[in-house]
Amino acid sequence: MERTKINILEGMDHSLGRVLVKGWVRTRRDAGKFSFMEINDGSSLKNIQVIANEDLGNYPDIQKITTGTSLAVEGEMVASPGKGQKWEIQADHVDIIDIAPDTYPLQKKRHSDEFLRTIAHLRPRTNKYGAAFRIRSEMCYAIHKFYRDKGFRYLTSPLITGSDCEGAGELFRVTSLDPAEVAKQGKMDFARDFFGQESNLTVSGQLSAEMFALALGDVYTFGPTFRAENSNTSRHAAEFWMLEPEMAFCDLQGNMDHGEELVKTLVAHAMDNCEEDLALFSKFVDKGLPKLMDTIIHQEFQRLTYAEAIDILEKSKKKFEFKVEYGVDLQSEHERFLAEEHFQKPVFLIDYPREIKPFYMRMNDDGKTVAAMDLLVPRIGELIGGSQREERLDRLETRMEEMNLPRDPYWWYLDSRRYGSVPHSGFGMGFERFLMMITGISNIRDVIPFPRTPGSIDF
Ligand code: 4AD
Ligand code: MG
């Protein structure tokens, strides 16, 4: 008999008759001639109640079953007379696969997120993390579905590159040289290294995506991204996933329209497909989630310039830790103030000063600002960072010179502006930040299966 998933059982409006369920015991208690067990198989938040009666041949063993024990149960699915569940299973066969000793760390009590991080290999077995990672899985699918439905092509961009797209120098180096040898020589000889030059893990797939947008039209990348940003914040990870659409013949307005449609569609998808798991988060993690999701889906996102935002921040009575004035990079406290308190909805900021943005952004006619756009959302701050790209070869070259960027490594990038260049735009959305927004989870470490942050590479 095939294993029957618990989420199928719970959704049934008629009994499936005899079923086979395999899973892990969450709790067990004895009452009279029966042993009651709550089994979870990870298919949903719900457990299924299994009742074993004392006539079963291995009843003495069943009474030794502990939390965490793995089982295969065969029995009749019957309507449950008890409260809290629709169905239960009257077991006629309980096959104990592996008894968990009482050192099993996930006993029936509330554990702190900090503690659960130290057992990241076991935490998906808890209600909260099971729900978080089912949502994560569903949202990966939702992203691919959104782009498939819109006719975008999926580009798998390289993870090892020779460039630093963002120019922030937050690179993890890739080398096959022996550190001991390098130490002996007193310097890195890149010519002798695997690729014959400096190389690193990618900080963004954008430059590749641009090349493909200028060939296939609309494309997106969705994959891991690496940044050696030594900021130990609740919103930065060293390894995170980024979604990067890139659209040919698209300007900054089109880019914002696309970002807004994406975020609205993904949130609606979560509400339609992760209802039960999301309910856990709005009940136990953040009661404001339903309202936020409603706002995201139904209200038009605010759009304003960086200069206008600075003005609002300067005029606000709010005490910020970091001072705001025209020209500074906004801190998360500023971003959150705008989205959370001032506008109380997602906000696009555009036209940032050129000095605080990367080389590839399109210069505006004022010669001072670039066609950048960030999407700021309540609780998170920056969810999306993007721009219209500089498609004019001469402007791009001038800008690279100003920023002291060597031209040689970018010869291929410049080529794209030489042969049939067109206006194009795109952005990056931090996938974990999106998950934090819809679950209310406040630390990025808790939406990543095995998080990598400064000083932490366990598991
Ligand atoms: O704003 P960023 O740096 O933009 C880029 O990398 C562009 N090349 C993207 C593009 O235009 N194709 O990063 C994009 C988003 C941020 O808005 C944020 O949500 C997320 O990626 N992000 C991080 N998420 C987790 N941990 C980090 N260290 C992150 N750094 C950026
Ligand atoms: Mg950014």
Tab-separated table of C-alpha atoms and ligand atoms in Angstrom:
chain	number	residue	atom	x	y	z
A	1	MET	CA	0.000	0.000	0.000
A	2	GLU	CA	1.219	3.493	-0.839
A	3	ARG	CA	1.931	5.826	2.058
A	4	THR	CA	-0.985	8.218	2.573
A	5	LYS	CA	-0.042	11.812	3.324
A	6	ILE	CA	-1.631	13.420	6.341
A	7	ASN	CA	-2.717	16.523	4.456
A	8	ILE	CA	-4.699	14.320	2.085
A	9	LEU	CA	-6.336	12.517	4.991
A	10	GLU	CA	-7.372	15.743	6.669
A	11	GLY	CA	-8.849	17.177	3.513
A	12	MET	CA	-10.981	14.128	2.766
A	13	ASP	CA	-14.746	14.318	3.006
A	14	HIS	CA	-15.113	10.551	2.982
A	15	SER	CA	-13.016	7.836	4.570
A	16	LEU	CA	-10.262	6.300	2.491
A	17	GLY	CA	-10.813	3.066	4.361
A	18	ARG	CA	-7.595	1.295	5.224
A	19	VAL	CA	-4.581	3.561	5.015
A	20	LEU	CA	-0.862	3.425	5.593
A	21	VAL	CA	0.704	6.489	7.181
A	22	LYS	CA	4.397	6.927	7.873
A	23	GLY	CA	5.711	9.684	10.079
A	24	TRP	CA	7.037	10.793	13.431
A	25	VAL	CA	5.325	10.805	16.789
A	26	ARG	CA	4.720	14.251	18.217
A	27	THR	CA	3.020	13.064	21.426
A	28	ARG	CA	1.676	9.900	22.939
A	29	ARG	CA	-0.559	9.252	25.938
A	30	ASP	CA	-2.224	6.184	27.399
A	31	ALA	CA	-5.866	6.148	28.435
A	32	GLY	CA	-7.525	2.955	29.590
A	33	LYS	CA	-7.012	0.225	27.047
A	34	PHE	CA	-5.677	2.582	24.427
A	35	SER	CA	-2.622	4.471	23.440
A	36	PHE	CA	-3.251	7.766	21.594
A	37	MET	CA	-0.560	9.111	19.315
A	38	GLU	CA	-0.270	12.307	17.303
A	39	ILE	CA	1.645	11.563	14.117
A	40	ASN	CA	3.091	14.138	11.745
A	41	ASP	CA	4.623	13.310	8.372
A	42	GLY	CA	5.687	16.818	7.339
A	43	SER	CA	3.082	17.060	4.587
A	44	SER	CA	1.162	19.652	6.581
A	45	LEU	CA	0.952	21.412	9.899
A	46	LYS	CA	-1.709	18.979	11.023
A	47	ASN	CA	-1.070	15.751	12.859
A	48	ILE	CA	-3.254	12.708	12.592
A	49	GLN	CA	-4.408	10.925	15.703
A	50	VAL	CA	-3.676	7.224	15.811
A	51	ILE	CA	-5.345	4.949	18.328
A	52	ALA	CA	-3.670	1.695	19.190
A	53	ASN	CA	-5.591	-0.683	21.375
A	54	GLU	CA	-4.137	-3.151	23.818
A	55	ASP	CA	-5.009	-6.150	21.636
A	56	LEU	CA	-2.209	-5.290	19.235
A	57	GLY	CA	0.565	-7.870	19.434
A	58	ASN	CA	3.292	-5.340	20.105
A	59	TYR	CA	1.269	-3.196	22.555
A	60	PRO	CA	3.997	-3.378	25.242
A	61	ASP	CA	6.407	-1.874	22.703
A	62	ILE	CA	3.859	0.710	21.590
A	63	GLN	CA	3.708	1.903	25.192
A	64	LYS	CA	7.413	2.662	25.004
A	65	ILE	CA	7.000	4.963	21.985
A	66	THR	CA	8.500	8.380	22.648
A	67	THR	CA	8.296	11.794	21.000
A	68	GLY	CA	10.333	11.727	17.799
A	69	THR	CA	9.893	8.015	17.158
A	70	SER	CA	9.360	7.044	13.513
A	71	LEU	CA	6.449	4.768	12.668
A	72	ALA	CA	4.472	3.130	9.903
A	73	VAL	CA	0.848	2.726	10.874
A	74	GLU	CA	-1.794	0.734	9.053
A	75	GLY	CA	-5.396	1.003	10.014
A	76	GLU	CA	-8.896	2.151	9.317
A	77	MET	CA	-9.551	5.826	8.781
A	78	VAL	CA	-12.656	6.737	10.773
A	79	ALA	CA	-14.449	9.958	11.627
A	80	SER	CA	-13.096	11.161	14.948
A	81	PRO	CA	-15.561	11.570	17.796
A	82	GLY	CA	-13.014	13.780	19.593
A	83	LYS	CA	-12.546	17.519	19.172
A	84	GLY	CA	-9.822	19.054	17.055
A	85	GLN	CA	-9.569	16.511	14.280
A	86	LYS	CA	-11.812	15.302	11.519
A	87	TRP	CA	-10.325	11.851	11.121
A	88	GLU	CA	-8.371	9.409	13.175
A	89	ILE	CA	-6.794	6.082	12.447
A	90	GLN	CA	-7.694	2.967	14.343
A	91	ALA	CA	-4.468	1.102	14.020
A	92	ASP	CA	-4.327	-2.598	13.365
A	93	HIS	CA	-0.620	-2.538	12.728
A	94	VAL	CA	1.998	-0.253	14.266
A	95	ASP	CA	5.457	-0.810	12.879
A	96	ILE	CA	8.012	0.975	15.038
A	97	ILE	CA	10.833	2.028	12.722
A	98	ASP	CA	13.127	3.751	15.210
A	99	ILE	CA	12.539	4.713	18.833
A	100	ALA	CA	13.880	8.173	19.688
A	101	PRO	CA	15.655	8.262	23.057
A	102	ASP	CA	14.543	10.814	25.634
A	103	THR	CA	17.552	12.931	24.738
A	104	TYR	CA	15.567	13.996	21.639
A	105	PRO	CA	15.839	17.786	21.887
A	106	LEU	CA	12.363	18.630	20.595
A	107	GLN	CA	10.187	17.810	23.534
A	108	LYS	CA	6.668	19.164	23.802
A	109	LYS	CA	7.330	22.735	24.872
A	110	ARG	CA	8.030	26.017	23.162
A	111	HIS	CA	11.689	26.344	22.195
A	112	SER	CA	13.331	29.681	21.469
A	113	ASP	CA	14.436	30.569	17.925
A	114	GLU	CA	17.983	30.984	19.251
A	115	PHE	CA	18.019	27.461	20.635
A	116	LEU	CA	16.473	26.027	17.481
A	117	ARG	CA	19.220	27.644	15.388
A	118	THR	CA	21.706	25.476	17.250
A	119	ILE	CA	19.790	22.425	16.026
A	120	ALA	CA	19.014	23.621	12.517
A	121	HIS	CA	19.077	19.986	11.375
A	122	LEU	CA	16.067	19.182	13.575
A	123	ARG	CA	14.110	22.416	13.570
A	124	PRO	CA	12.122	21.670	10.380
A	125	ARG	CA	10.365	19.065	12.539
A	126	THR	CA	8.740	21.781	14.641
A	127	ASN	CA	5.409	23.325	13.676
A	128	LYS	CA	6.839	26.777	13.061
A	129	TYR	CA	9.832	25.786	10.966
A	130	GLY	CA	7.948	23.066	9.122
A	131	ALA	CA	5.481	25.757	8.093
A	132	ALA	CA	8.234	28.242	7.174
A	133	PHE	CA	10.011	25.787	4.918
A	134	ARG	CA	6.848	24.519	3.263
A	135	ILE	CA	6.075	28.165	2.453
A	136	ARG	CA	9.607	28.646	1.144
A	137	SER	CA	9.173	25.680	-1.174
A	138	GLU	CA	5.788	26.883	-2.404
A	139	MET	CA	7.115	30.373	-3.116
A	140	CYS	CA	9.952	28.987	-5.264
A	141	TYR	CA	7.277	27.347	-7.367
A	142	ALA	CA	5.189	30.550	-7.390
A	143	ILE	CA	8.134	32.515	-8.786
A	144	HIS	CA	8.716	30.100	-11.629
A	145	LYS	CA	4.989	29.960	-12.335
A	146	PHE	CA	4.669	33.762	-12.432
A	147	TYR	CA	7.477	34.060	-14.960
A	148	ARG	CA	6.390	31.076	-17.010
A	149	ASP	CA	2.890	32.560	-17.258
A	150	LYS	CA	4.351	35.863	-18.439
A	151	GLY	CA	6.552	34.205	-21.032
A	152	PHE	CA	9.901	35.026	-19.411
A	153	ARG	CA	12.823	32.642	-19.985
A	154	TYR	CA	14.688	31.217	-17.015
A	155	LEU	CA	18.422	31.844	-17.095
A	156	THR	CA	20.781	29.900	-14.869
A	157	SER	CA	23.635	32.368	-14.457
A	158	PRO	CA	27.107	31.297	-13.287
A	159	LEU	CA	27.930	31.190	-9.586
A	160	ILE	CA	31.663	31.595	-10.109
A	161	THR	CA	32.552	34.824	-11.869
A	162	GLY	CA	35.428	37.172	-12.551
A	163	SER	CA	33.417	40.337	-11.930
A	164	ASP	CA	31.949	42.296	-9.050
A	165	CYS	CA	28.576	43.461	-10.325
A	166	GLU	CA	27.782	45.732	-7.397
A	167	GLY	CA	31.316	47.058	-7.046
A	168	ALA	CA	31.029	46.850	-3.298
A	169	GLY	CA	33.994	44.504	-2.928
A	170	GLU	CA	32.070	42.123	-0.697
A	171	LEU	CA	33.421	39.080	-2.467
A	172	PHE	CA	34.100	35.531	-1.430
A	173	ARG	CA	37.210	34.569	-3.334
A	174	VAL	CA	37.401	31.324	-5.241
A	175	THR	CA	40.798	29.726	-5.527
A	176	SER	CA	42.345	26.309	-5.864
A	177	LEU	CA	45.747	27.450	-4.628
A	178	ASP	CA	47.056	25.899	-1.438
A	179	PRO	CA	46.989	28.543	1.342
A	180	ALA	CA	50.254	27.180	2.748
A	181	GLU	CA	51.954	27.685	-0.627
A	182	VAL	CA	50.577	31.198	-0.935
A	183	ALA	CA	51.858	32.009	2.537
A	184	LYS	CA	55.330	30.693	1.610
A	185	GLN	CA	55.447	32.871	-1.508
A	186	GLY	CA	54.103	35.822	0.387
A	187	LYS	CA	51.592	36.681	-2.343
A	188	MET	CA	48.729	35.309	-4.438
A	189	ASP	CA	49.890	34.472	-7.931
A	190	PHE	CA	46.552	34.622	-9.730
A	191	ALA	CA	48.149	33.626	-13.017
A	192	ARG	CA	48.831	30.226	-11.457
A	193	ASP	CA	45.350	29.931	-10.018
A	194	PHE	CA	42.622	27.711	-11.490
A	195	PHE	CA	41.103	30.338	-13.767
A	196	GLY	CA	44.332	32.217	-14.357
A	197	GLN	CA	42.865	35.344	-12.801
A	198	GLU	CA	41.017	36.558	-9.718
A	199	SER	CA	37.647	34.925	-9.323
A	200	ASN	CA	34.849	34.972	-6.804
A	201	LEU	CA	31.362	33.775	-5.972
A	202	THR	CA	28.705	35.871	-7.662
A	203	VAL	CA	27.042	38.766	-5.845
A	204	SER	CA	24.363	39.071	-8.541
A	205	GLY	CA	23.418	37.410	-11.808
A	206	GLN	CA	22.475	40.752	-13.335
A	207	LEU	CA	25.294	41.184	-15.839
A	208	SER	CA	24.581	37.745	-17.317
A	209	ALA	CA	20.846	38.435	-17.258
A	210	GLU	CA	21.369	41.660	-19.216
A	211	MET	CA	23.177	39.773	-21.966
A	212	PHE	CA	20.323	37.287	-22.221
A	213	ALA	CA	17.580	39.920	-22.050
A	214	LEU	CA	19.245	41.525	-25.069
A	215	ALA	CA	18.874	38.222	-26.873
A	216	LEU	CA	15.773	36.457	-25.568
A	217	GLY	CA	13.687	39.459	-24.503
A	218	ASP	CA	12.455	38.985	-20.956
A	219	VAL	CA	14.462	36.704	-18.697
A	220	TYR	CA	14.957	36.038	-15.000
A	221	THR	CA	17.524	34.367	-12.828
A	222	PHE	CA	16.693	32.821	-9.493
A	223	GLY	CA	19.476	31.285	-7.498
A	224	PRO	CA	22.003	31.600	-4.723
A	225	THR	CA	24.044	34.751	-4.282
A	226	PHE	CA	27.011	35.356	-2.006
A	227	ARG	CA	28.170	38.409	-0.129
A	228	ALA	CA	30.966	38.716	2.375
A	229	GLU	CA	29.198	41.631	3.968
A	230	ASN	CA	30.492	41.636	7.491
A	231	SER	CA	27.331	43.105	8.903
A	232	ASN	CA	25.808	40.834	11.474
A	233	THR	CA	22.250	42.045	10.990
A	234	SER	CA	18.936	40.253	11.017
A	235	ARG	CA	18.481	41.038	7.307
A	236	HIS	CA	21.793	40.021	5.770
A	237	ALA	CA	23.077	36.559	5.049
A	238	ALA	CA	26.340	35.553	3.402
A	239	GLU	CA	24.448	33.124	1.159
A	240	PHE	CA	20.964	34.118	0.074
A	241	TRP	CA	18.697	33.654	-2.912
A	242	MET	CA	17.950	36.430	-5.309
A	243	LEU	CA	15.321	36.680	-8.000
A	244	GLU	CA	16.482	38.888	-10.855
A	245	PRO	CA	14.195	39.706	-13.751
A	246	GLU	CA	15.708	41.632	-16.663
A	247	MET	CA	13.505	43.116	-19.351
A	248	ALA	CA	14.470	44.395	-22.785
A	249	PHE	CA	12.741	47.523	-24.101
A	250	CYS	CA	11.700	48.439	-20.564
A	251	ASP	CA	12.192	51.716	-18.731
A	252	LEU	CA	12.096	52.573	-15.039
A	253	GLN	CA	8.301	52.939	-14.956
A	254	GLY	CA	7.875	49.523	-16.559
A	255	ASN	CA	10.376	48.139	-14.057
A	256	MET	CA	8.328	49.460	-11.133
A	257	ASP	CA	5.085	48.199	-12.649
A	258	HIS	CA	6.665	44.783	-12.973
A	259	GLY	CA	7.991	44.768	-9.403
A	260	GLU	CA	4.592	45.739	-8.051
A	261	GLU	CA	2.815	43.054	-10.056
A	262	LEU	CA	5.368	40.464	-8.930
A	263	VAL	CA	5.040	41.223	-5.232
A	264	LYS	CA	1.239	41.371	-5.373
A	265	THR	CA	1.024	38.091	-7.293
A	266	LEU	CA	3.419	36.279	-4.962
A	267	VAL	CA	1.587	37.439	-1.851
A	268	ALA	CA	-1.748	36.388	-3.346
A	269	HIS	CA	-0.260	33.023	-4.259
A	270	ALA	CA	0.907	32.528	-0.685
A	271	MET	CA	-2.532	33.381	0.662
A	272	ASP	CA	-4.223	30.977	-1.740
A	273	ASN	CA	-1.809	28.101	-1.321
A	274	CYS	CA	-0.286	28.332	2.159
A	275	GLU	CA	-3.355	29.273	4.141
A	276	GLU	CA	-2.861	26.859	7.007
A	277	ASP	CA	0.850	27.511	7.441
A	278	LEU	CA	0.385	31.292	7.198
A	279	ALA	CA	-2.339	31.133	9.844
A	280	LEU	CA	0.255	29.823	12.290
A	281	PHE	CA	2.387	32.901	11.684
A	282	SER	CA	-0.429	35.391	12.066
A	283	LYS	CA	-1.501	33.647	15.257
A	284	PHE	CA	1.853	33.161	16.983
A	285	VAL	CA	4.418	35.383	15.269
A	286	ASP	CA	2.825	38.575	13.983
A	287	LYS	CA	-0.850	39.393	14.320
A	288	GLY	CA	-0.522	42.193	11.791
A	289	LEU	CA	0.239	39.884	8.863
A	290	PRO	CA	-3.252	39.609	7.347
A	291	LYS	CA	-3.557	43.404	7.290
A	292	LEU	CA	-0.134	43.816	5.697
A	293	MET	CA	-0.902	41.249	3.020
A	294	ASP	CA	-4.224	42.890	2.321
A	295	THR	CA	-2.475	46.256	1.952
A	296	ILE	CA	0.108	44.799	-0.417
A	297	ILE	CA	-2.492	43.170	-2.630
A	298	HIS	CA	-5.058	45.957	-2.737
A	299	GLN	CA	-3.239	49.257	-2.407
A	300	GLU	CA	-1.192	50.936	-5.064
A	301	PHE	CA	2.457	51.148	-4.004
A	302	GLN	CA	3.745	54.656	-3.331
A	303	ARG	CA	6.271	56.031	-5.818
A	304	LEU	CA	8.555	58.979	-5.061
A	305	THR	CA	12.066	60.200	-5.615
A	306	TYR	CA	14.981	59.796	-3.251
A	307	ALA	CA	15.056	63.603	-2.829
A	308	GLU	CA	11.395	63.654	-1.821
A	309	ALA	CA	12.034	60.844	0.651
A	310	ILE	CA	14.954	62.706	2.215
A	311	ASP	CA	12.700	65.703	2.617
A	312	ILE	CA	10.067	63.639	4.420
A	313	LEU	CA	12.701	62.086	6.671
A	314	GLU	CA	14.253	65.432	7.528
A	315	LYS	CA	10.878	66.921	8.371
A	316	SER	CA	9.771	63.962	10.464
A	317	LYS	CA	9.982	64.289	14.225
A	318	LYS	CA	11.482	60.813	14.446
A	319	LYS	CA	14.838	60.377	16.195
A	320	PHE	CA	17.071	58.289	13.960
A	321	GLU	CA	20.302	56.657	15.004
A	322	PHE	CA	21.874	57.628	11.658
A	323	LYS	CA	21.505	61.189	10.476
A	324	VAL	CA	19.723	61.772	7.154
A	325	GLU	CA	20.729	64.308	4.582
A	326	TYR	CA	20.779	64.389	0.805
A	327	GLY	CA	23.516	62.091	-0.431
A	328	VAL	CA	23.515	59.441	2.275
A	329	ASP	CA	22.664	55.812	1.701
A	330	LEU	CA	19.429	55.149	3.554
A	331	GLN	CA	19.631	52.923	6.606
A	332	SER	CA	17.040	50.322	7.365
A	333	GLU	CA	15.542	52.555	10.098
A	334	HIS	CA	14.887	55.251	7.465
A	335	GLU	CA	13.477	52.775	4.972
A	336	ARG	CA	11.193	51.266	7.554
A	337	PHE	CA	9.987	54.650	8.713
A	338	LEU	CA	8.904	55.515	5.179
A	339	ALA	CA	7.131	52.230	4.462
A	340	GLU	CA	5.885	51.352	7.921
A	341	GLU	CA	4.968	54.660	9.505
A	342	HIS	CA	4.761	57.390	6.915
A	343	PHE	CA	3.057	55.711	3.958
A	344	GLN	CA	2.062	52.466	5.685
A	345	LYS	CA	2.475	50.518	2.483
A	346	PRO	CA	5.243	49.508	0.081
A	347	VAL	CA	7.175	52.432	-1.368
A	348	PHE	CA	9.298	52.729	-4.503
A	349	LEU	CA	12.126	55.239	-4.227
A	350	ILE	CA	13.688	56.303	-7.513
A	351	ASP	CA	16.384	58.630	-8.829
A	352	TYR	CA	19.152	58.150	-6.267
A	353	PRO	CA	22.325	60.262	-6.296
A	354	ARG	CA	24.804	58.639	-8.675
A	355	GLU	CA	27.537	58.568	-6.015
A	356	ILE	CA	25.798	55.878	-3.953
A	357	LYS	CA	24.817	53.560	-6.801
A	358	PRO	CA	26.715	51.086	-9.030
A	359	PHE	CA	28.199	51.825	-12.454
A	360	TYR	CA	25.532	50.219	-14.610
A	361	MET	CA	22.606	52.465	-13.666
A	362	ARG	CA	21.277	54.865	-16.295
A	363	MET	CA	22.239	58.509	-15.857
A	364	ASN	CA	19.262	60.838	-15.601
A	365	ASP	CA	19.108	64.073	-17.611
A	366	ASP	CA	20.072	66.096	-14.531
A	367	GLY	CA	23.504	64.436	-14.667
A	368	LYS	CA	23.335	63.985	-10.880
A	369	THR	CA	20.926	61.172	-10.265
A	370	VAL	CA	20.540	57.728	-11.785
A	371	ALA	CA	17.431	55.747	-12.740
A	372	ALA	CA	17.615	53.524	-9.676
A	373	MET	CA	14.636	52.068	-7.867
A	374	ASP	CA	14.385	50.417	-4.480
A	375	LEU	CA	11.211	48.925	-3.099
A	376	LEU	CA	10.860	49.462	0.643
A	377	VAL	CA	8.314	47.452	2.576
A	378	PRO	CA	7.031	47.530	6.149
A	379	ARG	CA	9.051	45.504	8.701
A	380	ILE	CA	11.863	44.751	6.260
A	381	GLY	CA	13.048	47.922	4.607
A	382	GLU	CA	14.635	47.179	1.224
A	383	LEU	CA	13.025	44.212	-0.512
A	384	ILE	CA	13.985	45.050	-4.092
A	385	GLY	CA	16.920	46.919	-5.581
A	386	GLY	CA	17.059	47.655	-9.283
A	387	SER	CA	17.356	50.196	-12.062
A	388	GLN	CA	17.071	51.086	-15.672
A	389	ARG	CA	20.469	50.209	-17.140
A	390	GLU	CA	22.794	52.586	-18.927
A	391	GLU	CA	22.358	51.476	-22.525
A	392	ARG	CA	24.429	54.315	-24.098
A	393	LEU	CA	27.988	53.171	-24.699
A	394	ASP	CA	29.658	56.568	-24.292
A	395	ARG	CA	27.889	57.338	-21.005
A	396	LEU	CA	28.677	53.901	-19.657
A	397	GLU	CA	32.346	54.227	-20.520
A	398	THR	CA	32.568	57.643	-18.927
A	399	ARG	CA	30.930	56.373	-15.793
A	400	MET	CA	33.243	53.383	-15.537
A	401	GLU	CA	36.213	55.671	-15.907
A	402	GLU	CA	34.915	57.949	-13.160
A	403	MET	CA	34.559	54.974	-10.893
A	404	ASN	CA	38.016	53.652	-11.759
A	405	LEU	CA	36.629	50.434	-13.137
A	406	PRO	CA	39.021	48.627	-15.492
A	407	ARG	CA	37.492	48.240	-18.951
A	408	ASP	CA	39.198	45.014	-19.946
A	409	PRO	CA	37.242	42.592	-17.770
A	410	TYR	CA	33.992	44.194	-18.976
A	411	TRP	CA	34.724	44.077	-22.735
A	412	TRP	CA	31.811	41.710	-23.292
A	413	TYR	CA	29.441	43.857	-21.235
A	414	LEU	CA	30.406	46.907	-23.274
A	415	ASP	CA	29.879	44.896	-26.466
A	416	SER	CA	26.178	44.661	-25.636
A	417	ARG	CA	26.025	48.480	-25.902
A	418	ARG	CA	27.892	48.346	-29.181
A	419	TYR	CA	25.658	45.934	-31.051
A	420	GLY	CA	21.952	46.705	-31.040
A	421	SER	CA	21.781	48.262	-27.604
A	422	VAL	CA	18.274	48.930	-26.283
A	423	PRO	CA	16.780	50.457	-23.150
A	424	HIS	CA	16.402	47.716	-20.562
A	425	SER	CA	15.680	47.377	-16.882
A	426	GLY	CA	15.644	44.883	-14.078
A	427	PHE	CA	15.961	44.363	-10.379
A	428	GLY	CA	16.880	41.919	-7.654
A	429	MET	CA	14.466	40.757	-5.002
A	430	GLY	CA	15.916	39.141	-1.897
A	431	PHE	CA	13.969	35.909	-1.603
A	432	GLU	CA	14.562	35.553	2.131
A	433	ARG	CA	13.431	39.109	2.738
A	434	PHE	CA	10.221	38.319	0.885
A	435	LEU	CA	9.726	35.266	3.099
A	436	MET	CA	10.365	37.361	6.215
A	437	MET	CA	7.722	39.813	5.044
A	438	ILE	CA	4.987	37.221	4.573
A	439	THR	CA	5.753	35.140	7.678
A	440	GLY	CA	6.640	37.911	10.094
A	441	ILE	CA	9.848	36.045	10.944
A	442	SER	CA	12.209	38.787	12.019
A	443	ASN	CA	15.585	37.119	11.576
A	444	ILE	CA	16.832	36.060	8.149
A	445	ARG	CA	18.537	33.063	9.792
A	446	ASP	CA	15.125	31.581	10.418
A	447	VAL	CA	13.882	31.480	6.820
A	448	ILE	CA	17.035	29.779	5.474
A	449	PRO	CA	17.372	26.017	5.942
A	450	PHE	CA	21.024	26.212	6.999
A	451	PRO	CA	21.987	29.891	7.302
A	452	ARG	CA	25.491	31.167	6.574
A	453	THR	CA	26.342	34.341	8.459
A	454	PRO	CA	29.606	35.810	9.804
A	455	GLY	CA	31.257	33.289	12.095
A	456	SER	CA	28.708	30.582	11.413
A	457	ILE	CA	28.976	27.722	8.897
A	458	ASP	CA	27.623	24.775	10.900
A	459	PHE	CA	25.568	22.074	9.210
B	1	4AD	O1	20.166	45.898	-4.050
B	1	4AD	P1	21.039	44.758	-4.472
B	1	4AD	O2	22.442	44.761	-4.014
B	1	4AD	O3	20.919	44.740	-6.063
B	1	4AD	C1	21.659	43.979	-6.911
B	1	4AD	O4	22.444	43.111	-6.603
B	1	4AD	C2	21.312	44.202	-8.362
B	1	4AD	N1	22.448	43.733	-9.178
B	1	4AD	C3	20.059	43.455	-8.674
B	1	4AD	C4	19.588	43.682	-10.098
B	1	4AD	O5	19.324	44.821	-10.463
B	1	4AD	N2	19.474	42.631	-10.869
B	1	4AD	O6	20.360	43.394	-4.002
B	1	4AD	C5	19.051	43.077	-4.402
B	1	4AD	C6	18.249	42.579	-3.208
B	1	4AD	C7	18.142	43.572	-2.073
B	1	4AD	O7	17.110	44.495	-2.305
B	1	4AD	C8	17.840	42.665	-0.900
B	1	4AD	O8	16.484	42.308	-0.855
B	1	4AD	C9	18.635	41.427	-1.235
B	1	4AD	O9	18.884	41.453	-2.629
B	1	4AD	N3	19.914	41.365	-0.527
B	1	4AD	C10	20.182	40.540	0.491
B	1	4AD	N4	19.419	39.625	1.113
B	1	4AD	C11	19.975	38.942	2.114
B	1	4AD	N5	21.235	39.081	2.517
B	1	4AD	C12	22.060	39.993	1.927
B	1	4AD	N6	23.335	40.112	2.337
B	1	4AD	C13	21.523	40.769	0.860
B	1	4AD	N7	22.032	41.727	0.065
B	1	4AD	C14	21.039	42.069	-0.780
B	2	MG	MG	20.312	47.547	-2.812
